[in-house]
Amino acid sequence: MIPLRRNIKQMAGYVPGFQPPDVAAWIKLNTNENPYPPSPKVVAAILAELGADGGNLRKYPDAGSRAGRAAAGKLYGFDPSWVILANGSDELLNNLIRAFVGEGEEIAFVHPSYTYYATLAEIQGARVRTFGLTETWELADFPERYEGKLFFLVNPNAPLGFTYPLEFIENLARRCAGMLVLDEAYADFADENALALVKKYENVVVTRTFSKSYCLAGMRLGLAIARPEVIAALDKIRDHYNLDRLAQAAAMAALEDQAYFTECVRKIRETRAWFTGELRVLGYGVIPSRANFVFATPPDRNGKRVYDGLYQRKILVRHFSDPLLAEGLRISIGTRAEMERTIEALREIG
């Protein structure tokens, strides 16, 4: 299994453990991290949970993350029995496969999208099927009735950034015999989300992450919203103490400080719009993005050339070796100053 997992990530342009020398001096736009610090209330909550002498760390955390589930349920309009918190959304994706897919059974997802689905499926011995995209972002050759156990849909799409209309997603829910997992890692940067479909369809699960819009990639926090019976199934197979005390405190504070969250998202969306316009002035093709990144293709369609030019100027972006993506670059949205410097570098590169 290990060599296969390595190959899958290499096909996606992933370099394990890659860090350039003196990374702190670089502009880092390659992993879709939020450029802003978390809410001051999050920092205060972590320090309070730690205690003056760190003594609270001798105690186990709440195994059920009940306060965090209640906070998420209140925010999104669900009873806590419909919510689960996890050690990053990757834990949820893994546990969904463990809960619903047996060895030799099938999962599917869109290509291109998050390649880690394939890694997780292979670890569990599941079969993988992918569906391509048409020029109008429709799924190519998707059956009238998909009989696989799980279908993963990233919305907004990563790495391209576009969104699927809600009518399309609802139609997909009707056509999936198994579970439809809507990976909404970037939904907070879009105009709408699919949470309403969780109450309408028994087979819909929505996963979210705190890494992007809540500025907490370093805390490894995620959540899922689904029917209580689905949440109960995920509860049975998760690690007993899957979230430590500090992570639970951070989750609570982040969810409760919606004023900070809203302002942070607003800044990223505004910078995204400005950066997209500047790229187009330079002749780049840019897919309209509803995420905290853009996928941009230079006029000569040589993404690697531009990647190398930015790297020489200490600016990290993401270039994929996949032939479907190799002509362009995925560029995370940083601060306005970082994006202005990136535009200057792109002008120099030509």
Tab-separated table of C-alpha atoms in Angstrom:
chain	number	residue	atom	x	y	z
A	1	MET	CA	0.000	0.000	0.000
A	2	ILE	CA	2.742	2.497	0.834
A	3	PRO	CA	4.363	2.621	-2.643
A	4	LEU	CA	0.923	3.065	-4.215
A	5	ARG	CA	0.074	5.946	-1.926
A	6	ARG	CA	3.368	7.622	-2.769
A	7	ASN	CA	2.712	7.246	-6.488
A	8	ILE	CA	-0.748	8.771	-6.217
A	9	LYS	CA	0.578	11.841	-4.489
A	10	GLN	CA	3.474	12.182	-6.898
A	11	MET	CA	1.009	12.115	-9.808
A	12	ALA	CA	-0.689	15.093	-8.187
A	13	GLY	CA	2.579	17.031	-8.014
A	14	TYR	CA	2.953	16.459	-4.288
A	15	VAL	CA	6.463	16.436	-2.858
A	16	PRO	CA	6.495	14.820	0.626
A	17	GLY	CA	7.985	17.072	3.281
A	18	PHE	CA	8.972	19.747	0.762
A	19	GLN	CA	10.144	23.007	2.282
A	20	PRO	CA	12.421	25.526	0.562
A	21	PRO	CA	15.411	26.862	2.485
A	22	ASP	CA	14.544	29.672	4.905
A	23	VAL	CA	10.818	29.293	4.191
A	24	ALA	CA	9.920	32.119	6.578
A	25	ALA	CA	11.387	34.606	4.110
A	26	TRP	CA	9.230	33.339	1.237
A	27	ILE	CA	5.727	34.255	0.116
A	28	LYS	CA	3.897	30.951	0.575
A	29	LEU	CA	0.921	30.600	-1.773
A	30	ASN	CA	1.004	26.857	-2.409
A	31	THR	CA	-1.122	25.200	0.300
A	32	ASN	CA	-4.256	27.391	0.520
A	33	GLU	CA	-3.529	28.462	4.073
A	34	ASN	CA	-5.218	31.586	5.374
A	35	PRO	CA	-2.755	34.520	5.401
A	36	TYR	CA	-4.267	36.017	8.560
A	37	PRO	CA	-3.889	34.923	12.183
A	38	PRO	CA	-6.846	33.277	13.915
A	39	SER	CA	-9.273	35.282	15.980
A	40	PRO	CA	-7.729	36.775	19.136
A	41	LYS	CA	-10.549	35.005	20.987
A	42	VAL	CA	-9.186	31.695	19.729
A	43	VAL	CA	-5.734	32.485	21.086
A	44	ALA	CA	-7.253	33.556	24.410
A	45	ALA	CA	-9.321	30.375	24.600
A	46	ILE	CA	-6.255	28.194	23.986
A	47	LEU	CA	-4.275	29.989	26.685
A	48	ALA	CA	-7.182	29.758	29.118
A	49	GLU	CA	-7.571	26.041	28.453
A	50	LEU	CA	-3.848	25.537	28.930
A	51	GLY	CA	-3.994	27.099	32.382
A	52	ALA	CA	-1.357	29.152	34.148
A	53	ASP	CA	0.991	26.214	34.666
A	54	GLY	CA	-0.260	23.951	31.895
A	55	GLY	CA	-1.908	21.751	34.497
A	56	ASN	CA	-5.039	21.198	32.449
A	57	LEU	CA	-3.026	19.130	29.997
A	58	ARG	CA	-2.759	16.321	32.555
A	59	LYS	CA	-6.504	15.674	32.065
A	60	TYR	CA	-8.077	13.895	29.111
A	61	PRO	CA	-10.273	16.008	26.829
A	62	ASP	CA	-14.001	15.480	26.396
A	63	ALA	CA	-14.122	12.338	24.227
A	64	GLY	CA	-17.255	13.492	22.422
A	65	SER	CA	-16.257	17.133	21.790
A	66	ARG	CA	-19.777	17.948	22.971
A	67	ALA	CA	-19.360	21.690	23.446
A	68	GLY	CA	-17.905	22.058	19.939
A	69	ARG	CA	-20.720	20.012	18.406
A	70	ALA	CA	-23.265	22.170	20.183
A	71	ALA	CA	-21.585	25.362	18.958
A	72	ALA	CA	-21.481	24.103	15.365
A	73	GLY	CA	-25.078	22.928	15.545
A	74	LYS	CA	-26.226	26.309	16.839
A	75	LEU	CA	-24.321	28.156	14.125
A	76	TYR	CA	-25.522	26.007	11.223
A	77	GLY	CA	-29.035	25.238	12.470
A	78	PHE	CA	-28.705	21.550	13.419
A	79	ASP	CA	-29.173	19.525	16.570
A	80	PRO	CA	-25.758	18.436	17.926
A	81	SER	CA	-26.659	14.823	17.073
A	82	TRP	CA	-26.236	15.824	13.416
A	83	VAL	CA	-22.647	17.085	13.972
A	84	ILE	CA	-19.259	15.477	14.536
A	85	LEU	CA	-15.871	17.142	15.071
A	86	ALA	CA	-12.663	15.538	13.878
A	87	ASN	CA	-8.900	15.793	13.645
A	88	GLY	CA	-9.072	17.639	10.339
A	89	SER	CA	-11.548	16.878	7.564
A	90	ASP	CA	-9.139	14.176	6.336
A	91	GLU	CA	-10.088	12.065	9.372
A	92	LEU	CA	-13.726	12.386	8.358
A	93	LEU	CA	-13.046	11.406	4.758
A	94	ASN	CA	-11.089	8.372	5.929
A	95	ASN	CA	-13.762	7.317	8.413
A	96	LEU	CA	-16.542	7.711	5.860
A	97	ILE	CA	-14.754	5.173	3.660
A	98	ARG	CA	-14.190	2.878	6.637
A	99	ALA	CA	-17.850	3.138	7.662
A	100	PHE	CA	-19.526	2.698	4.291
A	101	VAL	CA	-17.143	0.929	1.918
A	102	GLY	CA	-16.031	-2.669	2.157
A	103	GLU	CA	-12.951	-4.166	0.581
A	104	GLY	CA	-13.438	-4.412	-3.177
A	105	GLU	CA	-16.371	-1.989	-3.202
A	106	GLU	CA	-16.310	1.252	-5.172
A	107	ILE	CA	-15.912	4.926	-4.410
A	108	ALA	CA	-15.807	7.681	-7.021
A	109	PHE	CA	-14.874	11.316	-7.381
A	110	VAL	CA	-14.295	13.961	-10.017
A	111	HIS	CA	-10.967	14.282	-11.773
A	112	PRO	CA	-9.416	16.734	-11.256
A	113	SER	CA	-10.201	17.211	-7.582
A	114	TYR	CA	-8.730	16.154	-4.237
A	115	THR	CA	-6.447	13.217	-5.010
A	116	TYR	CA	-6.261	12.082	-1.383
A	117	TYR	CA	-9.615	10.311	-1.831
A	118	ALA	CA	-7.786	7.711	-3.931
A	119	THR	CA	-5.103	7.280	-1.288
A	120	LEU	CA	-7.674	6.668	1.443
A	121	ALA	CA	-9.644	4.269	-0.747
A	122	GLU	CA	-6.563	2.219	-1.611
A	123	ILE	CA	-5.628	1.938	2.068
A	124	GLN	CA	-9.048	0.386	2.726
A	125	GLY	CA	-8.856	-1.890	-0.302
A	126	ALA	CA	-11.675	-0.104	-2.120
A	127	ARG	CA	-11.881	0.359	-5.868
A	128	VAL	CA	-11.615	3.859	-7.319
A	129	ARG	CA	-13.560	5.323	-10.224
A	130	THR	CA	-13.216	8.849	-11.557
A	131	PHE	CA	-15.447	11.017	-13.714
A	132	GLY	CA	-14.037	13.764	-15.907
A	133	LEU	CA	-15.416	17.229	-16.542
A	134	THR	CA	-16.867	18.656	-19.722
A	135	GLU	CA	-15.987	22.149	-20.963
A	136	THR	CA	-19.040	23.467	-19.111
A	137	TRP	CA	-17.996	21.808	-15.817
A	138	GLU	CA	-20.548	19.010	-16.047
A	139	LEU	CA	-19.667	15.443	-15.106
A	140	ALA	CA	-18.801	13.407	-18.182
A	141	ASP	CA	-20.545	10.019	-18.599
A	142	PHE	CA	-22.091	10.012	-15.133
A	143	PRO	CA	-24.727	7.245	-14.990
A	144	GLU	CA	-28.403	7.870	-14.397
A	145	ARG	CA	-27.985	5.791	-11.255
A	146	TYR	CA	-24.549	5.536	-9.630
A	147	GLU	CA	-24.342	2.339	-7.579
A	148	GLY	CA	-21.007	2.964	-5.830
A	149	LYS	CA	-20.869	3.223	-2.045
A	150	LEU	CA	-19.487	6.771	-1.859
A	151	PHE	CA	-19.236	9.672	-4.269
A	152	PHE	CA	-17.023	12.601	-3.220
A	153	LEU	CA	-17.728	16.041	-4.673
A	154	VAL	CA	-15.492	18.980	-3.763
A	155	ASN	CA	-17.507	22.182	-3.930
A	156	PRO	CA	-15.989	24.670	-4.667
A	157	ASN	CA	-13.813	22.442	-6.786
A	158	ALA	CA	-10.164	22.109	-5.884
A	159	PRO	CA	-7.870	22.845	-7.629
A	160	LEU	CA	-9.977	24.765	-10.173
A	161	GLY	CA	-12.117	26.908	-7.877
A	162	PHE	CA	-15.484	26.863	-9.665
A	163	THR	CA	-18.756	25.874	-7.943
A	164	TYR	CA	-21.476	23.445	-8.965
A	165	PRO	CA	-25.027	24.841	-8.904
A	166	LEU	CA	-27.224	23.580	-6.063
A	167	GLU	CA	-29.704	22.137	-8.573
A	168	PHE	CA	-26.895	20.025	-10.020
A	169	ILE	CA	-25.860	18.784	-6.567
A	170	GLU	CA	-29.441	17.948	-5.629
A	171	ASN	CA	-29.831	15.977	-8.841
A	172	LEU	CA	-26.638	14.136	-7.990
A	173	ALA	CA	-28.012	13.232	-4.548
A	174	ARG	CA	-31.022	11.613	-6.216
A	175	ARG	CA	-28.827	9.651	-8.624
A	176	CYS	CA	-26.405	8.262	-6.014
A	177	ALA	CA	-27.463	4.931	-4.516
A	178	GLY	CA	-24.784	5.324	-1.844
A	179	MET	CA	-23.567	8.310	0.147
A	180	LEU	CA	-22.885	11.663	-1.504
A	181	VAL	CA	-20.099	13.400	0.422
A	182	LEU	CA	-19.931	17.130	-0.265
A	183	ASP	CA	-16.448	18.291	0.643
A	184	GLU	CA	-17.014	21.977	1.388
A	185	ALA	CA	-13.498	22.839	2.500
A	186	TYR	CA	-13.733	26.153	0.625
A	187	ALA	CA	-17.475	26.845	0.859
A	188	ASP	CA	-17.066	29.808	3.202
A	189	PHE	CA	-15.470	31.774	0.355
A	190	ALA	CA	-18.428	31.076	-1.975
A	191	ASP	CA	-21.901	32.602	-2.199
A	192	GLU	CA	-23.837	29.471	-1.218
A	193	ASN	CA	-23.437	26.006	0.266
A	194	ALA	CA	-25.340	22.720	0.307
A	195	LEU	CA	-26.117	22.358	4.014
A	196	ALA	CA	-29.880	22.447	3.340
A	197	LEU	CA	-29.571	19.219	1.357
A	198	VAL	CA	-28.469	17.325	4.481
A	199	LYS	CA	-31.976	17.637	5.920
A	200	LYS	CA	-33.602	16.863	2.574
A	201	TYR	CA	-31.645	13.733	1.592
A	202	GLU	CA	-30.641	10.833	3.833
A	203	ASN	CA	-27.521	10.083	1.772
A	204	VAL	CA	-25.912	13.557	1.901
A	205	VAL	CA	-22.936	14.370	4.144
A	206	VAL	CA	-21.250	17.785	4.266
A	207	THR	CA	-17.675	18.058	5.517
A	208	ARG	CA	-15.931	21.290	6.496
A	209	THR	CA	-12.486	22.305	7.702
A	210	PHE	CA	-11.208	24.990	10.060
A	211	SER	CA	-7.945	25.197	8.093
A	212	LYS	CA	-9.043	27.737	5.494
A	213	SER	CA	-11.657	30.283	6.557
A	214	TYR	CA	-10.955	29.961	10.289
A	215	CYS	CA	-7.142	30.302	9.952
A	216	LEU	CA	-6.490	27.106	11.928
A	217	ALA	CA	-4.589	24.750	9.630
A	218	GLY	CA	-2.110	24.142	12.440
A	219	MET	CA	-4.802	22.872	14.825
A	220	ARG	CA	-6.130	20.090	12.515
A	221	LEU	CA	-9.872	20.619	12.956
A	222	GLY	CA	-12.773	19.510	10.806
A	223	LEU	CA	-16.465	18.798	11.122
A	224	ALA	CA	-19.188	16.903	9.334
A	225	ILE	CA	-22.942	17.405	9.265
A	226	ALA	CA	-25.199	14.477	8.396
A	227	ARG	CA	-28.196	12.492	9.607
A	228	PRO	CA	-27.808	11.292	13.227
A	229	GLU	CA	-27.495	7.659	12.140
A	230	VAL	CA	-24.548	8.603	9.899
A	231	ILE	CA	-22.923	10.588	12.693
A	232	ALA	CA	-23.428	7.633	15.041
A	233	ALA	CA	-21.652	5.346	12.560
A	234	LEU	CA	-18.709	7.764	12.385
A	235	ASP	CA	-18.638	8.017	16.162
A	236	LYS	CA	-18.206	4.268	16.489
A	237	ILE	CA	-14.984	4.144	14.488
A	238	ARG	CA	-13.216	7.391	15.354
A	239	ASP	CA	-10.373	7.493	17.853
A	240	HIS	CA	-11.795	7.834	21.358
A	241	TYR	CA	-9.953	11.076	22.153
A	242	ASN	CA	-9.619	12.346	18.603
A	243	LEU	CA	-9.476	16.051	19.554
A	244	ASP	CA	-7.225	17.353	22.297
A	245	ARG	CA	-8.275	19.979	24.822
A	246	LEU	CA	-6.621	22.891	23.011
A	247	ALA	CA	-8.175	21.974	19.660
A	248	GLN	CA	-11.628	21.777	21.222
A	249	ALA	CA	-11.175	25.175	22.857
A	250	ALA	CA	-9.996	26.641	19.545
A	251	ALA	CA	-12.969	25.204	17.669
A	252	MET	CA	-15.472	26.651	20.134
A	253	ALA	CA	-13.937	30.120	20.080
A	254	ALA	CA	-13.575	30.181	16.291
A	255	LEU	CA	-17.193	29.199	15.689
A	256	GLU	CA	-18.448	31.757	18.181
A	257	ASP	CA	-16.444	34.695	16.810
A	258	GLN	CA	-18.385	35.136	13.581
A	259	ALA	CA	-17.522	38.844	13.355
A	260	TYR	CA	-13.811	38.042	12.962
A	261	PHE	CA	-14.585	35.169	10.592
A	262	THR	CA	-16.757	37.371	8.359
A	263	GLU	CA	-14.141	40.102	8.135
A	264	CYS	CA	-11.388	37.630	7.318
A	265	VAL	CA	-13.423	36.041	4.528
A	266	ARG	CA	-14.322	39.487	3.168
A	267	LYS	CA	-10.664	40.480	2.856
A	268	ILE	CA	-9.754	37.285	1.029
A	269	ARG	CA	-12.677	37.591	-1.382
A	270	GLU	CA	-11.803	41.201	-2.168
A	271	THR	CA	-8.148	40.341	-2.725
A	272	ARG	CA	-9.172	37.379	-4.888
A	273	ALA	CA	-11.252	39.676	-7.115
A	274	TRP	CA	-8.425	42.216	-7.440
A	275	PHE	CA	-5.804	39.549	-8.149
A	276	THR	CA	-8.009	37.871	-10.763
A	277	GLY	CA	-8.406	41.181	-12.587
A	278	GLU	CA	-4.663	41.837	-12.551
A	279	LEU	CA	-3.919	38.360	-13.889
A	280	ARG	CA	-6.303	38.899	-16.775
A	281	VAL	CA	-4.603	42.196	-17.607
A	282	LEU	CA	-1.396	40.167	-17.967
A	283	GLY	CA	-3.139	37.840	-20.400
A	284	TYR	CA	-3.692	34.933	-18.008
A	285	GLY	CA	-6.727	32.720	-18.304
A	286	VAL	CA	-8.381	32.544	-14.880
A	287	ILE	CA	-11.244	30.254	-13.938
A	288	PRO	CA	-13.767	32.255	-11.854
A	289	SER	CA	-12.981	31.148	-8.317
A	290	ARG	CA	-15.209	30.859	-5.261
A	291	ALA	CA	-12.379	29.537	-3.081
A	292	ASN	CA	-9.323	31.089	-1.411
A	293	PHE	CA	-7.179	30.395	-4.476
A	294	VAL	CA	-7.283	30.848	-8.234
A	295	PHE	CA	-6.260	28.527	-11.039
A	296	ALA	CA	-4.501	30.600	-13.676
A	297	THR	CA	-2.972	29.716	-17.041
A	298	PRO	CA	-0.251	31.943	-18.582
A	299	PRO	CA	-0.611	33.069	-22.207
A	300	ASP	CA	2.006	30.548	-23.417
A	301	ARG	CA	0.323	27.773	-21.372
A	302	ASN	CA	3.648	26.881	-19.756
A	303	GLY	CA	2.811	26.654	-16.083
A	304	LYS	CA	6.142	25.115	-15.148
A	305	ARG	CA	8.070	28.058	-16.632
A	306	VAL	CA	6.113	30.522	-14.505
A	307	TYR	CA	6.354	28.298	-11.441
A	308	ASP	CA	10.147	28.241	-11.802
A	309	GLY	CA	10.245	32.005	-12.261
A	310	LEU	CA	8.226	32.581	-9.096
A	311	TYR	CA	10.343	30.083	-7.182
A	312	GLN	CA	13.480	31.994	-8.155
A	313	ARG	CA	11.816	35.075	-6.636
A	314	LYS	CA	10.950	33.217	-3.410
A	315	ILE	CA	7.246	32.895	-4.157
A	316	LEU	CA	5.760	29.421	-3.754
A	317	VAL	CA	2.695	28.427	-5.785
A	318	ARG	CA	1.359	24.996	-6.797
A	319	HIS	CA	2.198	23.417	-10.134
A	320	PHE	CA	0.690	20.007	-10.934
A	321	SER	CA	2.364	17.381	-13.074
A	322	ASP	CA	-1.035	15.983	-14.080
A	323	PRO	CA	-1.375	16.707	-17.842
A	324	LEU	CA	-4.868	18.123	-17.281
A	325	LEU	CA	-3.449	20.780	-14.965
A	326	ALA	CA	0.176	21.250	-16.008
A	327	GLU	CA	-0.503	24.289	-18.207
A	328	GLY	CA	-1.576	26.377	-15.227
A	329	LEU	CA	-0.894	27.164	-11.585
A	330	ARG	CA	-2.968	27.114	-8.423
A	331	ILE	CA	-2.212	30.272	-6.471
A	332	SER	CA	-3.475	30.740	-2.919
A	333	ILE	CA	-4.811	34.154	-1.973
A	334	GLY	CA	-2.494	35.804	0.521
A	335	THR	CA	-2.554	39.324	1.901
A	336	ARG	CA	-2.997	42.212	-0.513
A	337	ALA	CA	0.715	43.044	-0.161
A	338	GLU	CA	1.710	39.452	-0.975
A	339	MET	CA	-0.509	39.379	-4.042
A	340	GLU	CA	0.818	42.745	-5.251
A	341	ARG	CA	4.349	41.356	-4.997
A	342	THR	CA	3.241	38.267	-6.907
A	343	ILE	CA	1.812	40.383	-9.721
A	344	GLU	CA	5.074	42.336	-9.898
A	345	ALA	CA	6.971	39.057	-10.177
A	346	LEU	CA	4.676	37.799	-12.932
A	347	ARG	CA	5.309	41.005	-14.894
A	348	GLU	CA	9.059	40.417	-14.550
A	349	ILE	CA	8.728	36.798	-15.680
A	350	GLY	CA	6.656	37.764	-18.719
